[in-house]
Structure formats: C-alpha cells, structure tokens
Amino acid sequence: MRYAVIGGGPAGLYFALLAKKARPGDEVLLVERNPPDATFGWGVVFSEETLGALRDADYETYTEIQNSFARWNAIDIYYRDTRIRSRGHVFTGISRKVLLNILQRRCRELGVRLAFEREVHELAEFENADLIIGADGINGLVRRTLAGSLKPALTLHPTKYVWFGSDLPLDAFTFIFRRNYHGLFQVHAYPFDARTCTFIVECPEDAWRHAGLESASEAESIRYCEALFAPELDGRRLMSNRSLWLNFQTLKQEAWHAGNVVVLGDAAHTAHFSIGSGTKLAMEDSIALVDALRRHRDLAAALNDYEMERQPIVERFQEAALESASYFEQVGRYDGFDPRQFAFNLLTRSRRITYVNLTQRDPGFVRGVDTWFGAMAAGSPDGAMRLSPPPMFTPFRLGGLELANRVASQARRDLNATAQTGTGLVISQFVAVSLDGRVTPETPLFDLLYQDHLRGEVERAHQNGSRVALQLAHAGRRGSMRPSSEGIDRPLREGAWKLVAPSPIAYTPHSALPREATARDIAHLVKLFETAARAAASCSVDAIELNMGHGYLLASFISPLTNQRRDDYGGSLENRMRLPLEVLDAVRAVWERPLMIRISAGDWMPGGVELDDAVAIAAMLKTHGADLVHPVMGQTVWESRPDYRRLFGVPASDRIRNEVGIPTLADGSIATADDVNTILAAGRADLCLLDAG
Amino acid sequence: MKIGIGLPTTLAGVSGELLTDWAKRAESGPFSSLGVLDRIAYENYEPFVALAAAAAVTRRIRLATMIVIAPLRNTALLAKQAASLDALSAGRLTLGLAVGARGEDYQVADVEPRGRGRRFAEQLEAIRDIWEAGRIGPKPAGSGPQLLVGGSSGEALARMARYGDGYMHGGGPPRAFAGAATRALAAWSDLGRPGRPVTWGMGYFALGDGPAEAAAQYLRHYYAFTGPFAEKIAAGNLTSPGAIVDFIRGYEDAGCDELILFPTIPSIDQVERLAGVIH
Ligand SMILES: Cc1cc2nc3c(=O)[nH]c(=O)nc-3n(C[C@H](O)[C@H](O)[C@H](O)COP(=O)(O)OP(=O)(O)OC[C@H]3O[C@@H](n4cnc5c(N)ncnc54)[C@H](O)[C@@H]3O)c2cc1C
C-alpha cells in the first residue's frame, strides 16, 4: 500500500506512524506545509481513557507523552471576585509542540517519509497513492475538494475567541469571568507544563466590537486582555502565536470517505474547544482507521468500518460540546447567581455531569452548594445552616405559600393518590371552566358538585403535607375527544359537542372543525375563568394554574400556527397574547394566592412558537402578575416534530427563569432525584415535575 | 419478560411445510409469540398470509407483525386483514405498524414516500375507529388487536403515545433499546396517557456450528439498504448461547416486556436450539 497523508497535525502524524508500524513494507508519505517546529496554539488537554487508547496503540510514544504531561485534578472558577475550587476531576495536558515533536521523531524512526514546507494544492499530486488521508484541519483542502461527496455542514458559533499562552503557573483548569462595560469576557485556561498555560479568551461579538478588538493588532489585543485579567495574571504576560480572534466552527460531515480519500481529525469533524477533545478525537480516529485497514483486505470495507465505528462516538462528543458551547455563549444570563450556584451550573453544563457525579468527585464542594441552597431556601442567606438536605428536599416559597419540598407532580385523576407520594405540590388534572371546554366526557367541569368533591380532596392532600394547585383550562379545538384510556385526540363518535377556537382549523384530520371565536365568545371566556377563580377560593386550593399550553384554547390563541385571526386577537405576539392576558388579569383581580401559568415554550414546528418567543411570553405573564411559569413543549398541532430526550423541557425553564427573572417549574422527562437535584442546584428551575413513569 | 421467536419468512428457500412446522414447534416450546417482518421488494412471505398459516396450526401462541409497513397498504383493507386474522386466531394478533425504511418498497408499491409519516398518523387514527365502528367486519375480540407502533423519531413516538398500546423497537443492543424505551415513556406521559406503554424488542440469532457466515450474509443482504450499517447489524447477530443469554438479560434490565428473536438460518433445529438456551 502507498499512503499519502496531507497535514502534519496530531491526526496525520499519528496515523502515519501507526500505519507504518502496522505494515513496515507499506509506503507512507506525509506532507506538511509548515516547518517541523512551527506550530500554532499552545497546550491541549487529554482524559484518562484517551491515554489508555494511546498506550495500546503505540507504547513508545505513549511513554514519552506520559513523561511530558502536566497533571492536575481541580477546576477553579473565578467569578465576582471570588474563587471557587472543585476537585476530583482528572486532567492531563501537554504542549502541542512537544506532542508533535514526539510524533515526528517516532515517524522518522519508523521510516515515514516526512515532507515539511510543502503545501498541497490539489489531490492529483498523489495520483500514485492507494489511499489519500486528509488530515489537513478544519479548513483543509481535502474536505473542500470533496464537499460534493462528504456533504459538510458548518455551524459558526456566535462568540469570538482567541488562543493565547501565558507564563502564569496554574494548578487547575481555570475559568475566569469578568464583566467590564464592554460586556462579559471569559477565560478558559489550563496548564500544560510547570511554567506555561493555554489562555483562551472568549466574549460575545458585540463586546468584542465595543472593546475595539475588531481592528486591534495582536499586541493591542494582548494589552487589552492583560489589563482585563490583571488580577488573575498577577503580573504575568500573555503570549501570542498567530493569535487571531475567530469564531469557532463546528463541522459535521455525512461521509468521511469518498473513493480512495478519507478524512480524519479536524478535517472530518470539530467539537467546541470548551470540552477540550479535538486532539483526542483526532488521535482516536487515527487508531480506528489503522485498525480498520488492518482488519479488511477491501479498502472500501475498511473505510466504511472506520466511519461506522467513529461517527457515533464523535457525534456524542459533538452533542456535549454543543451544550457546553451554548452555555458559554449564554453565560451572561447567570451573571446574578451566587458564586456557588454559578460554579455548580458551570460544572453541570452538559447533561453528562450530574449532582451525584459531582458528589462522588468532590463531596465537599457539593455540601457547600447544599448548605448555601438550604440556607437560601430557609430564608437565612448568611448560611447559618450546618447540615442541609439535597436541594429537592428544601422548602420553597411561592408568593405567600410555603411548599415542603421542591418536587411537583401532576395528578392524573385522584389528587390523593398523588399527594401520598409526598410531593410538595400536586397539580390537579385538567379541570374545565365550561362544558364545551372539556377534553373528554371524563374531564371534570368546575361546577358546584366538583367543587364539593375537590374540597374533600384538598383537605386530605393537606393532611399529607402537600399543597394543591387547581389546573383551570378550556380545551378549545382539542375538546370532544374520547377518554384517554382509549388513546389521545381520538374524537368522540357519540355525544360530541361543538368546539371553539381562535381560527377554524381542526386539530386532527378526523376531529371536528371548531367555530371561530366571536368577540362575545372571547368576553365570555374571560368571565368563565374569572368565575372559576372566584369559586376556587372557596375550595381551599393553594394555587391556581392556568393552562395556556399544549394546544388548548388559550395556547391556540398564542401560536401563529393556530391563530390566523385578523382582529385585535391575532397577528402580532401582543395581539395573540391579548386573550391570555385578559384572562390572567381577570383571574389575578379576584385571586390573591399564587398563580401559575403553563405555556408551550416551543411548538416543535417551523413557523410556530420558539424559545425566544416563550421568553417574551413569560415576560408578559410576569408583568401581568403571574407568580410562576411552568413551561411544557409541543402539542400545539397534531403532527409536529417532538424531541423526547431526557430533560427535554429544562432548557425552556432555564431560559425563562434566568432571562425573565420569574420562578419556574421544570417539566419533561425528569425521572430521577439526581436530575431534580442537578436542575435545582444549577438554578435551572425552582421546582421540578417528577415524571411518575 | 416474555420471549418469542421469529418465523423464517425472509430467509431463502423456506417451504410452507417448514413454516408450519416451525410454528408448531414454537407453540410447544417456551415461546410466547411468533413474529414476522415485512418487505415488498424482497423474496419473503407476506406477513398476514404467513401468520394466517401459522394460526391454522397453533392454538396458544401470539402472532405478531414486527412490523407491517402501513403506508404501503390501503387503510380499510389493512384494518380488515388485521381484524380477520385476530378473529380467526381467537384474539392472538399483536399488530405492529410503522412507516418502514426502504425506499425500494415504496417504489414497487407505487406509493409516494414523501408525507408518509403524516399519512401513517392518519391511518393510526382510522384503524381503531374502523375496528370499533363495526361497519367493516369482522368484529374483533375486545377492542381489537393489540396495536404497537414502531419508529425512532419523536413524531413516531408521539403517534405511538396517541394511538398505540405500546412501542416496538427495531433492534440493536440493549442500550439502544433502553434509550428508545425511555423516550417512548416520556412521550406517553407527556401526552397524558394513563399507565405505561407496552414495549417489545427484537434481535437476530444463529445457533449451532452451522454456517454463521451464511447467516451474516443474509443480514447484510436484508439490510443492504442501510449501506455500511448492514455490516454492523450482521456483526450483532447472536451466534452463541452466551451472547443470547446476555442479550436477554440486557433487555430484561431495560424493562422490555417481550423480546422476539429472529432466525437467520432457515433450519428447523434453530427452534429447538433457541428453546434450549432460554429454558
Ligand atoms: C482554541 C482552541 C483550543 C483547543 N484546545 C484543545 C484542547 O485543550 N484539547 C484538545 O484535545 N484539543 C483542543 N483543540 C482542538 C485541536 O487543536 C484540534 O482538534 C487538533 O489539533 C486536530 O488535529 P488535526 O491533526 O486533525 O488538525 P490540525 O492540528 O489542524 O493539523 C492540520 C495540519 O495540516 C496542515 N495543512 C493544512 N492544509 C495543508 C495543505 N494544503 N498542505 C499541507 N499541509 C496542510 C496544517 O498546517 C496543520 O499542521 C483546541 C482548538 C482550539 C481552536
């Protein structure tokens, strides 16, 4: 076999040496445009598992790498003039230059032909090669030449970053957050030997512009950042190495090979630097590719095998990297957090790390968070408390109402079956404000009979220590359906009733066409909710939840997919919110206890409500006196594109709580106490709805 | 967890006699159900016809389509076939439906693949109605066959939660099943269905010192439409008692209600061999 490797970064060099080692008779040529010592960037981070893979692949380089490593186990978070340290995280770092030199030496030793200072301009230069390996980085020639077959998709991240070095000696992975009047700047810094560290500065694009960095020279950028981070740098310098301000690009590609050309490392995929895994993924690609070539005689089969093995792994990393990147892109929203909560939130930014993981790594840190959380929940923010339960078992005050713990549950039918589980708050089943507002014939109507029944139920729930929220709603076009035991959204065949909605659009192809609500209908609806709220006061329920979500009547006014009115109640968001807000105002006027609002924070459908809209909606609800927002997702239209991943409703709760500044109840596949504690401690919600499952 | 066995309807050279023999042996063995797969542009037996043959020679064992590609079929006729099979087998049918994955099947059936998801949702909405309304007989025992829905997208899970009795998974290691089952449960709960969805899983096996390579060949061929993924499926074939036991344990731990193991070798000894492993 004749291999031509384009690019002498970690991916190319490691592939070259492994391939040559596997079959010394093969010809391996590696071409790199730069001289052997010219390398941009500073240090890179590895994890323990990567080291294991490197050991098995080539013991010689592994030992050398191992000897050049810096090791540490702490993460430091500088935020608002305090430093929070969390331990128990194992990291190792190495200088990129040292790593490349080790790999280059080993390549030479094994007989790889290294051609430095040669830039490749077209693939035709390697006509004689059996396999061309594109290891030429994110903007590589190979990927661009073969775009038609590889089908690349590039996402440009919105923040600016620059990669510096520093002679600051660090003993921890270090995050620094600093706000000046240009905006919020953050540093990702990590050591790679005893004297030097990588020092990446990241900021939103507008802050970068305000600070004049757009037109700044390298030296000016350095001066700006040195001044900004002077307290942490403590007199040390920042060093540049072709340090330009860039936007990170996430690269995904459908295929990683075409004909006799294969890509690996950054030429195949990238993952945001904040989870520090680019070099590791690049070198693991090399290992997998050489293994696949060894296993198969047929080249196509080998390349397929390589791609199949690596793609799912890389996708998982890319997903975690995206979650991490979007955390850093939006970190401004957590700017008001207490440092302990800020740190916990940062450490749990991708769903992989939870409360329990952190407790295992650093029990002291989590105890500190618990103590702060408990003290705050008990209303003594000086932290007088010594022994605190985990966040889910701390009390929560909603308006004047005290909940014994932070777990809420949704009653399906009987309140008490649910209250007996010990949750602090039980939300009743859907209770209709009018006969035609029922979902099914089994949906309770909030009439005198039901109020009587409810009084008894609430009393018993109180005896169990639970508080009760009455969920008031009108089904709108999702009414007149069969009981849920027979399925959902299956229209009644007998005993059907007439439906009303903002616009005459049926919910499913088989369900009845609703009548377009008239001005009189709308006025009447407001009255219905108001009357119900008045009556609720006499039922000793502790809170009311108005259901403005899941495609029911009020929700269908909010979404442009279901509201096509041309009067004051349709069109702009302000208009679509008019009826929901009139209802909220009318209820607020007669109901003094806590008022919760359930909204669909996303329609999961193009053209529908998205998270940005939900934030605006929540802000209006807050202005009109809502005490808590309970975001749910979807069901606005019958066929949408739902995403039922674990914790699917948490991002909405997070954004609404921290951008609008209103308490939230997180809901959506929250199934474990660990998840509840993670969400609460990280400040992504004030209450969690635990899925009964 | 119950364990069923697949009928060899997609394997080359299976006679009617072998098929009914297979069904009879499975009936007298430890198996809860007989499963069939569905393709059109392939040399396999039509699922309802195959299950009808099996129904004729069995009394106890459940009959399951895993799955039938619904959008390729006329809804009323599909509902009628299912109701007929259910009635003729005294209520033993579990009807698994999904949109399928092979463009070729849509092509030969002359059905437009675009919009198939939405059409499938409409079919699901209609099928129960048809069974219950009674205008298109026969009247099924109870409220009709157990109706399970397959597919891995969020859309598929929402359809399952609205109209199905549960979820049918398309195969893979236990971890893949567990992930899908968790999302199925999330959809179920989100849509407000009481209780929990029934979940079925599937796997492939080949036992004995027989031609393991032939079995892998078959899987590569059957899944050729997935491109390089077919290789992975072939590699996942369970070819030793130990692998089967581990697989079963993994599915059980993931909360699977019923697991169907499909043969990859068209030889009757496979039934006995599998029975020996799961006993
Ligand atoms: C700010 C930042 C921080 C990072 N931190 C980390 C970290 O902590 N840990 C980590 O693991 N990863 C980190 N990475 C990622 C890491 O740098 C890359 O993922 C890794 O270097 C990829 O290796 P590669 O060999 O695929 O590509 P590269 O390292 O980009 O190498 C490509 C090589 O190809 C050469 N080349 C390109 N085109 C041609 C051509 N036409 N002819 C000849 N030669 C050519 C280039 O000169 C270069 O040497 C970070 C990245 C960034 C941007």
mmCIF file with all atom_site columns, C-alpha atoms and ligand atoms in Angstrom, chain A residues 6-12 31-34 40 43-46 96 118-121 135-138 140-141 161-163 190 198 200 248 264-267 271 273 276-282, ligand 1:
data_model
loop_
_atom_site.group_PDB
_atom_site.id
_atom_site.type_symbol
_atom_site.label_atom_id
_atom_site.label_alt_id
_atom_site.label_comp_id
_atom_site.label_asym_id
_atom_site.label_entity_id
_atom_site.label_seq_id
_atom_site.pdbx_PDB_ins_code
_atom_site.Cartn_x
_atom_site.Cartn_y
_atom_site.Cartn_z
_atom_site.occupancy
_atom_site.B_iso_or_equiv
_atom_site.pdbx_formal_charge
_atom_site.auth_seq_id
_atom_site.auth_comp_id
_atom_site.auth_asym_id
_atom_site.auth_atom_id
_atom_site.pdbx_PDB_model_num
ATOM   1   C CA  . ILE A 1 6   ? -1.892  15.546 3.902  1.00 0.00 ? 6   ILE A CA  1
ATOM   2   C CA  . GLY A 1 7   ? -1.275  17.520 7.105  1.00 0.00 ? 7   GLY A CA  1
ATOM   3   C CA  . GLY A 1 8   ? 1.182   17.032 9.946  1.00 0.00 ? 8   GLY A CA  1
ATOM   4   C CA  . GLY A 1 9   ? -1.049  17.779 12.943 1.00 0.00 ? 9   GLY A CA  1
ATOM   5   C CA  . PRO A 1 10  ? -1.767  15.149 15.595 1.00 0.00 ? 10  PRO A CA  1
ATOM   6   C CA  . ALA A 1 11  ? -4.141  13.222 13.320 1.00 0.00 ? 11  ALA A CA  1
ATOM   7   C CA  . GLY A 1 12  ? -1.805  12.980 10.330 1.00 0.00 ? 12  GLY A CA  1
ATOM   8   C CA  . VAL A 1 31  ? 3.193   16.327 3.589  1.00 0.00 ? 31  VAL A CA  1
ATOM   9   C CA  . GLU A 1 32  ? 3.016   19.403 5.843  1.00 0.00 ? 32  GLU A CA  1
ATOM   10  C CA  . ARG A 1 33  ? 3.074   22.987 4.673  1.00 0.00 ? 33  ARG A CA  1
ATOM   11  C CA  . ASN A 1 34  ? 4.816   24.338 7.789  1.00 0.00 ? 34  ASN A CA  1
ATOM   12  C CA  . PHE A 1 40  ? 0.317   27.355 16.328 1.00 0.00 ? 40  PHE A CA  1
ATOM   13  C CA  . GLY A 1 43  ? -1.343  23.137 25.113 1.00 0.00 ? 43  GLY A CA  1
ATOM   14  C CA  . VAL A 1 44  ? -4.045  20.526 24.739 1.00 0.00 ? 44  VAL A CA  1
ATOM   15  C CA  . VAL A 1 45  ? -5.935  18.500 27.308 1.00 0.00 ? 45  VAL A CA  1
ATOM   16  C CA  . PHE A 1 46  ? -6.420  14.737 27.452 1.00 0.00 ? 46  PHE A CA  1
ATOM   17  C CA  . ARG A 1 96  ? 1.090   20.861 21.283 1.00 0.00 ? 96  ARG A CA  1
ATOM   18  C CA  . ARG A 1 118 ? 5.311   21.643 1.107  1.00 0.00 ? 118 ARG A CA  1
ATOM   19  C CA  . GLU A 1 119 ? 1.790   22.911 0.584  1.00 0.00 ? 119 GLU A CA  1
ATOM   20  C CA  . VAL A 1 120 ? -0.595  20.636 -1.249 1.00 0.00 ? 120 VAL A CA  1
ATOM   21  C CA  . HIS A 1 121 ? -2.691  22.357 -3.904 1.00 0.00 ? 121 HIS A CA  1
ATOM   22  C CA  . ALA A 1 135 ? -5.565  15.263 7.969  1.00 0.00 ? 135 ALA A CA  1
ATOM   23  C CA  . ASP A 1 136 ? -5.364  18.883 6.957  1.00 0.00 ? 136 ASP A CA  1
ATOM   24  C CA  . GLY A 1 137 ? -7.538  20.510 9.631  1.00 0.00 ? 137 GLY A CA  1
ATOM   25  C CA  . ILE A 1 138 ? -10.819 22.354 9.703  1.00 0.00 ? 138 ILE A CA  1
ATOM   26  C CA  . GLY A 1 140 ? -8.484  21.682 4.732  1.00 0.00 ? 140 GLY A CA  1
ATOM   27  C CA  . LEU A 1 141 ? -8.144  21.269 1.018  1.00 0.00 ? 141 LEU A CA  1
ATOM   28  C CA  . TYR A 1 161 ? -12.271 33.642 20.885 1.00 0.00 ? 161 TYR A CA  1
ATOM   29  C CA  . VAL A 1 162 ? -8.512  33.979 20.780 1.00 0.00 ? 162 VAL A CA  1
ATOM   30  C CA  . TRP A 1 163 ? -5.894  31.423 21.725 1.00 0.00 ? 163 TRP A CA  1
ATOM   31  C CA  . TYR A 1 190 ? -5.174  25.199 31.616 1.00 0.00 ? 190 TYR A CA  1
ATOM   32  C CA  . THR A 1 198 ? -3.047  27.916 27.478 1.00 0.00 ? 198 THR A CA  1
ATOM   33  C CA  . ILE A 1 200 ? -8.194  31.278 25.708 1.00 0.00 ? 200 ILE A CA  1
ATOM   34  C CA  . PHE A 1 248 ? -15.388 28.612 16.368 1.00 0.00 ? 248 PHE A CA  1
ATOM   35  C CA  . LEU A 1 264 ? -9.869  12.335 9.963  1.00 0.00 ? 264 LEU A CA  1
ATOM   36  C CA  . GLY A 1 265 ? -9.386  14.711 12.876 1.00 0.00 ? 265 GLY A CA  1
ATOM   37  C CA  . ASP A 1 266 ? -10.481 18.302 12.378 1.00 0.00 ? 266 ASP A CA  1
ATOM   38  C CA  . ALA A 1 267 ? -10.756 17.661 8.632  1.00 0.00 ? 267 ALA A CA  1
ATOM   39  C CA  . ALA A 1 271 ? -16.080 19.876 18.668 1.00 0.00 ? 271 ALA A CA  1
ATOM   40  C CA  . PHE A 1 273 ? -12.841 23.787 22.451 1.00 0.00 ? 273 PHE A CA  1
ATOM   41  C CA  . GLY A 1 276 ? -11.099 20.094 25.050 1.00 0.00 ? 276 GLY A CA  1
ATOM   42  C CA  . SER A 1 277 ? -11.385 16.979 22.947 1.00 0.00 ? 277 SER A CA  1
ATOM   43  C CA  . GLY A 1 278 ? -10.196 17.858 19.422 1.00 0.00 ? 278 GLY A CA  1
ATOM   44  C CA  . THR A 1 279 ? -6.740  16.322 19.679 1.00 0.00 ? 279 THR A CA  1
ATOM   45  C CA  . LYS A 1 280 ? -8.040  13.284 21.492 1.00 0.00 ? 280 LYS A CA  1
ATOM   46  C CA  . LEU A 1 281 ? -10.696 12.678 18.828 1.00 0.00 ? 281 LEU A CA  1
ATOM   47  C CA  . ALA A 1 282 ? -8.123  13.210 16.081 1.00 0.00 ? 282 ALA A CA  1
HETATM 48  C C1  . LIG C 2 .   ? -8.920  27.496 20.936 1.00 0.00 ? 1   LIG C C1  1
HETATM 49  C C2  . LIG C 2 .   ? -8.751  26.020 20.790 1.00 0.00 ? 1   LIG C C2  1
HETATM 50  C C3  . LIG C 2 .   ? -8.438  25.259 21.897 1.00 0.00 ? 1   LIG C C3  1
HETATM 51  C C4  . LIG C 2 .   ? -8.271  23.894 21.786 1.00 0.00 ? 1   LIG C C4  1
HETATM 52  N N1  . LIG C 2 .   ? -7.976  23.176 22.911 1.00 0.00 ? 1   LIG C N1  1
HETATM 53  C C5  . LIG C 2 .   ? -7.878  21.846 22.795 1.00 0.00 ? 1   LIG C C5  1
HETATM 54  C C6  . LIG C 2 .   ? -7.638  21.043 23.952 1.00 0.00 ? 1   LIG C C6  1
HETATM 55  O O1  . LIG C 2 .   ? -7.491  21.531 25.057 1.00 0.00 ? 1   LIG C O1  1
HETATM 56  N N2  . LIG C 2 .   ? -7.582  19.707 23.833 1.00 0.00 ? 1   LIG C N2  1
HETATM 57  C C7  . LIG C 2 .   ? -7.725  19.111 22.617 1.00 0.00 ? 1   LIG C C7  1
HETATM 58  O O2  . LIG C 2 .   ? -7.662  17.893 22.565 1.00 0.00 ? 1   LIG C O2  1
HETATM 59  N N3  . LIG C 2 .   ? -7.947  19.828 21.510 1.00 0.00 ? 1   LIG C N3  1
HETATM 60  C C8  . LIG C 2 .   ? -8.035  21.172 21.565 1.00 0.00 ? 1   LIG C C8  1
HETATM 61  N N4  . LIG C 2 .   ? -8.288  21.904 20.450 1.00 0.00 ? 1   LIG C N4  1
HETATM 62  C C9  . LIG C 2 .   ? -8.510  21.210 19.172 1.00 0.00 ? 1   LIG C C9  1
HETATM 63  C C10 . LIG C 2 .   ? -7.251  20.779 18.488 1.00 0.00 ? 1   LIG C C10 1
HETATM 64  O O3  . LIG C 2 .   ? -6.392  21.846 18.289 1.00 0.00 ? 1   LIG C O3  1
HETATM 65  C C11 . LIG C 2 .   ? -7.578  20.154 17.136 1.00 0.00 ? 1   LIG C C11 1
HETATM 66  O O4  . LIG C 2 .   ? -8.770  19.446 17.234 1.00 0.00 ? 1   LIG C O4  1
HETATM 67  C C12 . LIG C 2 .   ? -6.500  19.203 16.694 1.00 0.00 ? 1   LIG C C12 1
HETATM 68  O O5  . LIG C 2 .   ? -5.327  19.905 16.506 1.00 0.00 ? 1   LIG C O5  1
HETATM 69  C C13 . LIG C 2 .   ? -6.875  18.497 15.403 1.00 0.00 ? 1   LIG C C13 1
HETATM 70  O O6  . LIG C 2 .   ? -5.799  17.823 14.837 1.00 0.00 ? 1   LIG C O6  1
HETATM 71  P P1  . LIG C 2 .   ? -5.659  17.604 13.291 1.00 0.00 ? 1   LIG C P1  1
HETATM 72  O O7  . LIG C 2 .   ? -4.384  16.892 13.089 1.00 0.00 ? 1   LIG C O7  1
HETATM 73  O O8  . LIG C 2 .   ? -6.896  16.986 12.788 1.00 0.00 ? 1   LIG C O8  1
HETATM 74  O O9  . LIG C 2 .   ? -5.633  19.040 12.645 1.00 0.00 ? 1   LIG C O9  1
HETATM 75  P P2  . LIG C 2 .   ? -4.562  20.238 12.816 1.00 0.00 ? 1   LIG C P2  1
HETATM 76  O O10 . LIG C 2 .   ? -3.931  20.174 14.137 1.00 0.00 ? 1   LIG C O10 1
HETATM 77  O O11 . LIG C 2 .   ? -5.299  21.449 12.444 1.00 0.00 ? 1   LIG C O11 1
HETATM 78  O O12 . LIG C 2 .   ? -3.457  19.933 11.734 1.00 0.00 ? 1   LIG C O12 1
HETATM 79  C C14 . LIG C 2 .   ? -3.641  20.144 10.350 1.00 0.00 ? 1   LIG C C14 1
HETATM 80  C C15 . LIG C 2 .   ? -2.289  20.302 9.721  1.00 0.00 ? 1   LIG C C15 1
HETATM 81  O O13 . LIG C 2 .   ? -2.430  20.259 8.315  1.00 0.00 ? 1   LIG C O13 1
HETATM 82  C C16 . LIG C 2 .   ? -1.607  21.235 7.731  1.00 0.00 ? 1   LIG C C16 1
HETATM 83  N N5  . LIG C 2 .   ? -2.175  21.567 6.446  1.00 0.00 ? 1   LIG C N5  1
HETATM 84  C C17 . LIG C 2 .   ? -3.383  22.105 6.201  1.00 0.00 ? 1   LIG C C17 1
HETATM 85  N N6  . LIG C 2 .   ? -3.567  22.254 4.887  1.00 0.00 ? 1   LIG C N6  1
HETATM 86  C C18 . LIG C 2 .   ? -2.462  21.818 4.276  1.00 0.00 ? 1   LIG C C18 1
HETATM 87  C C19 . LIG C 2 .   ? -2.077  21.723 2.911  1.00 0.00 ? 1   LIG C C19 1
HETATM 88  N N7  . LIG C 2 .   ? -2.875  22.115 1.928  1.00 0.00 ? 1   LIG C N7  1
HETATM 89  N N8  . LIG C 2 .   ? -0.856  21.233 2.631  1.00 0.00 ? 1   LIG C N8  1
HETATM 90  C C20 . LIG C 2 .   ? -0.028  20.836 3.623  1.00 0.00 ? 1   LIG C C20 1
HETATM 91  N N9  . LIG C 2 .   ? -0.351  20.895 4.919  1.00 0.00 ? 1   LIG C N9  1
HETATM 92  C C21 . LIG C 2 .   ? -1.551  21.382 5.240  1.00 0.00 ? 1   LIG C C21 1
HETATM 93  C C22 . LIG C 2 .   ? -1.619  22.369 8.729  1.00 0.00 ? 1   LIG C C22 1
HETATM 94  O O14 . LIG C 2 .   ? -0.518  23.201 8.588  1.00 0.00 ? 1   LIG C O14 1
HETATM 95  C C23 . LIG C 2 .   ? -1.616  21.617 10.046 1.00 0.00 ? 1   LIG C C23 1
HETATM 96  O O15 . LIG C 2 .   ? -0.340  21.380 10.538 1.00 0.00 ? 1   LIG C O15 1
HETATM 97  C C24 . LIG C 2 .   ? -8.450  23.258 20.543 1.00 0.00 ? 1   LIG C C24 1
HETATM 98  C C25 . LIG C 2 .   ? -8.770  24.024 19.428 1.00 0.00 ? 1   LIG C C25 1
HETATM 99  C C26 . LIG C 2 .   ? -8.949  25.390 19.538 1.00 0.00 ? 1   LIG C C26 1
HETATM 100 C C27 . LIG C 2 .   ? -9.313  26.181 18.336 1.00 0.00 ? 1   LIG C C27 1
#
